[in-house]
PDB file of C-alpha atoms in Angstrom:
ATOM      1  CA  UNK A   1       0.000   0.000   0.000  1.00 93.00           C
ATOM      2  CA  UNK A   2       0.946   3.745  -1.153  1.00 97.00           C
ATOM      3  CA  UNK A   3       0.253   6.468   1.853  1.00 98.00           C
ATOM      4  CA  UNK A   4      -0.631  10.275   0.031  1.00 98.00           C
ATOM      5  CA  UNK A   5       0.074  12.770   3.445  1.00 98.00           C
ATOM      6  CA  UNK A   6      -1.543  16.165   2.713  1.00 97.00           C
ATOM      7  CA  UNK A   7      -0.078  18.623   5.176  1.00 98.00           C
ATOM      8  CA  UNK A   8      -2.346  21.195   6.139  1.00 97.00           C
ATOM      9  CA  UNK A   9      -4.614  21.102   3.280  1.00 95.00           C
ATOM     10  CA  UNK A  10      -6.445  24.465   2.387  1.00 93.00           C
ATOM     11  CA  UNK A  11      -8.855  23.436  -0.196  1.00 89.00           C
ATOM     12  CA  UNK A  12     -11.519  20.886   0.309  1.00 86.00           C
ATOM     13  CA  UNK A  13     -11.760  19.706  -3.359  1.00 86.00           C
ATOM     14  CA  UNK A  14      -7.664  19.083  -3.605  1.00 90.00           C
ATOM     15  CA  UNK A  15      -8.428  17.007  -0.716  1.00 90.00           C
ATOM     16  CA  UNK A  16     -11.575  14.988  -2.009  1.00 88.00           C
ATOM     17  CA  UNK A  17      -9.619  14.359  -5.129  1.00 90.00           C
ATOM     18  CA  UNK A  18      -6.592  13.173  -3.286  1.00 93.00           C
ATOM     19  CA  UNK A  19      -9.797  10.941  -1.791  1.00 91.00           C
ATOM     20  CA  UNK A  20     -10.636   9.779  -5.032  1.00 90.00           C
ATOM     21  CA  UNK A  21      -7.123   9.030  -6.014  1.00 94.00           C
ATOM     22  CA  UNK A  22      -6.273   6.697  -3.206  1.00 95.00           C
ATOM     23  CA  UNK A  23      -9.633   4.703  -3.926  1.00 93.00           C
ATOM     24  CA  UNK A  24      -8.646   4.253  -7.211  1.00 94.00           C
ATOM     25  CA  UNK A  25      -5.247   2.719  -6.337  1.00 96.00           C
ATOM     26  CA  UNK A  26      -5.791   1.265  -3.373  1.00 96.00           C
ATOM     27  CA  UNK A  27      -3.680   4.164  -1.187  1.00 97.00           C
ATOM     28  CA  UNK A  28      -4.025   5.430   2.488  1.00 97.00           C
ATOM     29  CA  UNK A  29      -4.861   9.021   2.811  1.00 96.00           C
ATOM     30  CA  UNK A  30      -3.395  11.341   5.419  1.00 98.00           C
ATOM     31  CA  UNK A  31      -4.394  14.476   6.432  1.00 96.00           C
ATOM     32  CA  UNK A  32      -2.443  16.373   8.822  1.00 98.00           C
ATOM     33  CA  UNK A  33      -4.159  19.392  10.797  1.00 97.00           C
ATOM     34  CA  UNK A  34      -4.398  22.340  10.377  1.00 96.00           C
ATOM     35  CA  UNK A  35      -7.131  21.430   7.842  1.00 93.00           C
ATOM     36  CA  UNK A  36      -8.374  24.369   6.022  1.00 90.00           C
ATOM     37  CA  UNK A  37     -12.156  22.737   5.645  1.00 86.00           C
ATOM     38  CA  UNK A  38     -14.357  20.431   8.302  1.00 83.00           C
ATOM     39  CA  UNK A  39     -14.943  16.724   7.481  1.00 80.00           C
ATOM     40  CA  UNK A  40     -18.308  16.904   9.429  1.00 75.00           C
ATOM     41  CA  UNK A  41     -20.749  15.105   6.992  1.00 60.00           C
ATOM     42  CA  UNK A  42     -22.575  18.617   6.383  1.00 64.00           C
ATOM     43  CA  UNK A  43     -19.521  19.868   4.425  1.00 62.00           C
ATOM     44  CA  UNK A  44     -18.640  17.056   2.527  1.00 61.00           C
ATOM     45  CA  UNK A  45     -21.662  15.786   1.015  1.00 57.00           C
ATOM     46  CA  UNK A  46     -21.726  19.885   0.002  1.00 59.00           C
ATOM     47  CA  UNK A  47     -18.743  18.893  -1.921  1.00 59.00           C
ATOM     48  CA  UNK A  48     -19.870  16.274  -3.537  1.00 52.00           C
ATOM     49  CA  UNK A  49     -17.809  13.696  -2.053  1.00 66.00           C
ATOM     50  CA  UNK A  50     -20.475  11.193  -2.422  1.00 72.00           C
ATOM     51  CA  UNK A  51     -17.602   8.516  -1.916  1.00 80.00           C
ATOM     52  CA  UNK A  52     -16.269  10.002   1.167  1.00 82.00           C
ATOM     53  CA  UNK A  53     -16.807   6.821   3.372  1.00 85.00           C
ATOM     54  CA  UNK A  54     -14.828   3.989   1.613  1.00 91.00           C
ATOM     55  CA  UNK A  55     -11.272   6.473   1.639  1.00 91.00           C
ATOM     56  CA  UNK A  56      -9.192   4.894   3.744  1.00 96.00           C
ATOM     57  CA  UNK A  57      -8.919   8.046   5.709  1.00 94.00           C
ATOM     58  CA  UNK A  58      -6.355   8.792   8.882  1.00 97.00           C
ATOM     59  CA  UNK A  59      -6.184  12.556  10.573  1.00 96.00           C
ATOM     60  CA  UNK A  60      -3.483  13.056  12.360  1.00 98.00           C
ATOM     61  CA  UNK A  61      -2.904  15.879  15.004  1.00 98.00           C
ATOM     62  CA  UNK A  62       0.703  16.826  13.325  1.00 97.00           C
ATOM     63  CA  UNK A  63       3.399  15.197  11.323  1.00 97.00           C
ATOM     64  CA  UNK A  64       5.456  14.103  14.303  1.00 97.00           C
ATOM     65  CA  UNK A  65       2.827  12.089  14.771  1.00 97.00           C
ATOM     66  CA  UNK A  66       1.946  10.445  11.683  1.00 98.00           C
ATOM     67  CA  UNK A  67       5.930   9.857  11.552  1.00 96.00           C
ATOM     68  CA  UNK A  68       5.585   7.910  15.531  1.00 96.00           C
ATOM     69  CA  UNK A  69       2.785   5.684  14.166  1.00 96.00           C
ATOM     70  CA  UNK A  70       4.746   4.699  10.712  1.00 96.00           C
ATOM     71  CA  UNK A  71       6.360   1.256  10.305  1.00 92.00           C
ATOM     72  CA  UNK A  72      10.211   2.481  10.945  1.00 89.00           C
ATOM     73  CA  UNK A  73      11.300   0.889   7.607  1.00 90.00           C
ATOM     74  CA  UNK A  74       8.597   3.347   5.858  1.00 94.00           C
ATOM     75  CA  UNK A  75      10.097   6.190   3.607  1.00 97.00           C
ATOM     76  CA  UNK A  76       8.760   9.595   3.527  1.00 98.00           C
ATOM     77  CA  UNK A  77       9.199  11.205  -0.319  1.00 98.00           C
ATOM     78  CA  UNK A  78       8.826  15.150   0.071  1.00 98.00           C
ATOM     79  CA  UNK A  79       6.972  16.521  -2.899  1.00 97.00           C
ATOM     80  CA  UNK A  80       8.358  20.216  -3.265  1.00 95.00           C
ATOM     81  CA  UNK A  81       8.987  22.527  -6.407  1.00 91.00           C
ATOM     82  CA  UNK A  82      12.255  23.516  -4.202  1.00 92.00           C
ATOM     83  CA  UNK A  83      13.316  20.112  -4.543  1.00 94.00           C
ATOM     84  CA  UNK A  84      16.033  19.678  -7.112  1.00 92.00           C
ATOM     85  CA  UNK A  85      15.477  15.295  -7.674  1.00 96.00           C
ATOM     86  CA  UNK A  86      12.797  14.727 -10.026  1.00 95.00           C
ATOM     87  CA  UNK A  87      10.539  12.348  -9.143  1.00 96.00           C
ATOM     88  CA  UNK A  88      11.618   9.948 -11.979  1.00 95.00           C
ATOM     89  CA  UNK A  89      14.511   8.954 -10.313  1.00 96.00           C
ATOM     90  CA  UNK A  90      12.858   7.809  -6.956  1.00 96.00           C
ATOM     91  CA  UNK A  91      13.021   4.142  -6.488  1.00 96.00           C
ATOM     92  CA  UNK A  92       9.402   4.076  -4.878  1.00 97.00           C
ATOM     93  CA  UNK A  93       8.555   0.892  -2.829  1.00 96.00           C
ATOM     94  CA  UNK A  94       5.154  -0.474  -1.314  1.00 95.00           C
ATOM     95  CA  UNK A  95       4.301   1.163   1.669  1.00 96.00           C
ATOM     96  CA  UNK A  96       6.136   4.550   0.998  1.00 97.00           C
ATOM     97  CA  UNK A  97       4.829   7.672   1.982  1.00 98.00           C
ATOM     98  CA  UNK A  98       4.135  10.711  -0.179  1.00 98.00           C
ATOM     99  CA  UNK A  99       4.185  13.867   1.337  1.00 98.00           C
ATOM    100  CA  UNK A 100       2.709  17.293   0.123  1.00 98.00           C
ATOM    101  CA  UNK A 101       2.499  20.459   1.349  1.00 97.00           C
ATOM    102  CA  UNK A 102      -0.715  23.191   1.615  1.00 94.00           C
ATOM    103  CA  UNK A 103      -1.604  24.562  -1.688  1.00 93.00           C
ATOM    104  CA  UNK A 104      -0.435  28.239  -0.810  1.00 92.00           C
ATOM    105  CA  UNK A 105       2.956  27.362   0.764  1.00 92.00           C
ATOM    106  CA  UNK A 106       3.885  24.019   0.279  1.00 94.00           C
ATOM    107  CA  UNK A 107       5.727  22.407   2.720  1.00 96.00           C
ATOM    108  CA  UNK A 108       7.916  24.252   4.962  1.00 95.00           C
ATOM    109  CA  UNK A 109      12.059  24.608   3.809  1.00 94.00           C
ATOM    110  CA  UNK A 110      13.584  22.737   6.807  1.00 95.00           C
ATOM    111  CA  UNK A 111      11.339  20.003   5.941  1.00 96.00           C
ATOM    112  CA  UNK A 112      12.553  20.211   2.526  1.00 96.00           C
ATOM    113  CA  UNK A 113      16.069  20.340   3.397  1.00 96.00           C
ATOM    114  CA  UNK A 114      15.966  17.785   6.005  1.00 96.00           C
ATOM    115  CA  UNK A 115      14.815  15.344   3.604  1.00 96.00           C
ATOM    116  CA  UNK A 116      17.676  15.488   1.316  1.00 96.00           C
ATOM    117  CA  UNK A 117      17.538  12.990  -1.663  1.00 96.00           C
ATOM    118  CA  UNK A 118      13.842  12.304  -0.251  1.00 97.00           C
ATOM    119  CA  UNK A 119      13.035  15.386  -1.529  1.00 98.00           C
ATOM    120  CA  UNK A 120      11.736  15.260  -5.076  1.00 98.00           C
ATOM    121  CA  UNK A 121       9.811  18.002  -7.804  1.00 95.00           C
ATOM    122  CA  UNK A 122       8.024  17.417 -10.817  1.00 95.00           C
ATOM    123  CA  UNK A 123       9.468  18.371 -13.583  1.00 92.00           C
ATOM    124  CA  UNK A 124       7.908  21.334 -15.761  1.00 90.00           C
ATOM    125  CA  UNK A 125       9.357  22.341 -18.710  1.00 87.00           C
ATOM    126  CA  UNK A 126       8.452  26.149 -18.646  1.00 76.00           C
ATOM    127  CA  UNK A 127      10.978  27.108 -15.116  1.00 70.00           C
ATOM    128  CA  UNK A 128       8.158  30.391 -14.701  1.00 66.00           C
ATOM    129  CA  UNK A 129       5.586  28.012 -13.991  1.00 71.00           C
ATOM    130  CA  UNK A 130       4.964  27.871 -10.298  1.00 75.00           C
ATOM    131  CA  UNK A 131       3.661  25.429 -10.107  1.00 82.00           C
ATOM    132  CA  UNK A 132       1.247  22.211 -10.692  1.00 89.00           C
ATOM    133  CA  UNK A 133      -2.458  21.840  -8.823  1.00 92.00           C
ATOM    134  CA  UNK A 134      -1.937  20.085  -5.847  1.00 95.00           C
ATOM    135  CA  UNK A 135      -4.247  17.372  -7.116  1.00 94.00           C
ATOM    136  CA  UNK A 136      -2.609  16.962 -10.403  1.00 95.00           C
ATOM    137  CA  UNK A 137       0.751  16.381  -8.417  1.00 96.00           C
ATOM    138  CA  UNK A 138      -0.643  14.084  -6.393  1.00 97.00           C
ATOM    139  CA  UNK A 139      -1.989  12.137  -9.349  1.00 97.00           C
ATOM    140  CA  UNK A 140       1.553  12.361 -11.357  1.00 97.00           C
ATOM    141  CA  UNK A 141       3.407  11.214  -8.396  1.00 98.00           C
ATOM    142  CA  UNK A 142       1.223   8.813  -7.036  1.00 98.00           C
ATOM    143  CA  UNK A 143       0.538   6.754 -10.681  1.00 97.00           C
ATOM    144  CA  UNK A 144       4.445   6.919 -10.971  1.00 97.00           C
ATOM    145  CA  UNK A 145       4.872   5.247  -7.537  1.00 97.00           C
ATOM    146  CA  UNK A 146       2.074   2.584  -8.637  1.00 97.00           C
ATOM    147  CA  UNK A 147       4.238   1.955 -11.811  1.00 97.00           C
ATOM    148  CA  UNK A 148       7.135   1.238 -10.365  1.00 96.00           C
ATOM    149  CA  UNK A 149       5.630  -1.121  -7.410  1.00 95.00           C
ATOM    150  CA  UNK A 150       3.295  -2.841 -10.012  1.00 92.00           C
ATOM    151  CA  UNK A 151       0.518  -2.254  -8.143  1.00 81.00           C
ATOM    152  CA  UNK A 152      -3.290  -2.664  -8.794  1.00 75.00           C
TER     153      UNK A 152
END
């Protein structure tokens, strides 16, 4: 099993398609507070989110935490556009985790820095492109970790 971590998430639909996404390959999805939406039932069947219940779902107070509760032979892959690894030459295994950062920020530098060759961008061939919808880089990464394992 793949593990997508959304730190602090902002935007409710980035997360329900993150949702959607582990369904469809059989991945774990973390959320790590601050959330930037609720995940009361109100506000997600407003979102459509229809398919809300089968996500294999975990919130988690903050990442120290979701990093005490991980198997210790998991890796953590830091998705970043201040990475300088692309995520083509990861060697992604089952079980690895796959870490984004809020949609406005990103995840924070020392994180970044800390993770050293676990830190990995997407490559974009335009360099004043910002960069990618969270979603969509979840979906890049995530289907290129898939390939690799073999899974589904």
């Amino acid at each position: 099993m793949l593990h997508i971590v959304l730190v602090a998430p902002e935007i409710p639909h980035n997360a329900g398609a993150a949702g959607r996404l582990a369904l469809a390959t059989g991945a774990r999805l973390h959320l790590v507070k601050p959330l930037g939406f609720s995940l009361d039932d109100k506000h997600v069947r407003r979102t459509g989110l229809d398919y809300w219940k089968d996500v294999d779902l975990h919130v988690w107070e903050d990442f120290p935490s979701l990093l005490q509760s991980a198997d210790s032979s998991s890796r953590f892959w830091f998705l970043s556009t201040k990475a300088t690894r692309s995520h083509w030459e990861a060697g992604f295994e089952e079980g690895d985790y796959l870490v984004f950062g809020c949609e406005s920020r990103g995840l924070p530098e020392p994180m970044i820095q800390a993770a050293g060759m676990q830190a990995l961008r997407i490559p974009m061939a335009q360099e004043s492109t910002r960069s990618l919808n969270l979603s969509t880089a979840i979906a890049i990464t995530l289907y290129e970790a898939v390939r690799q394992t073999g899974g589904m």
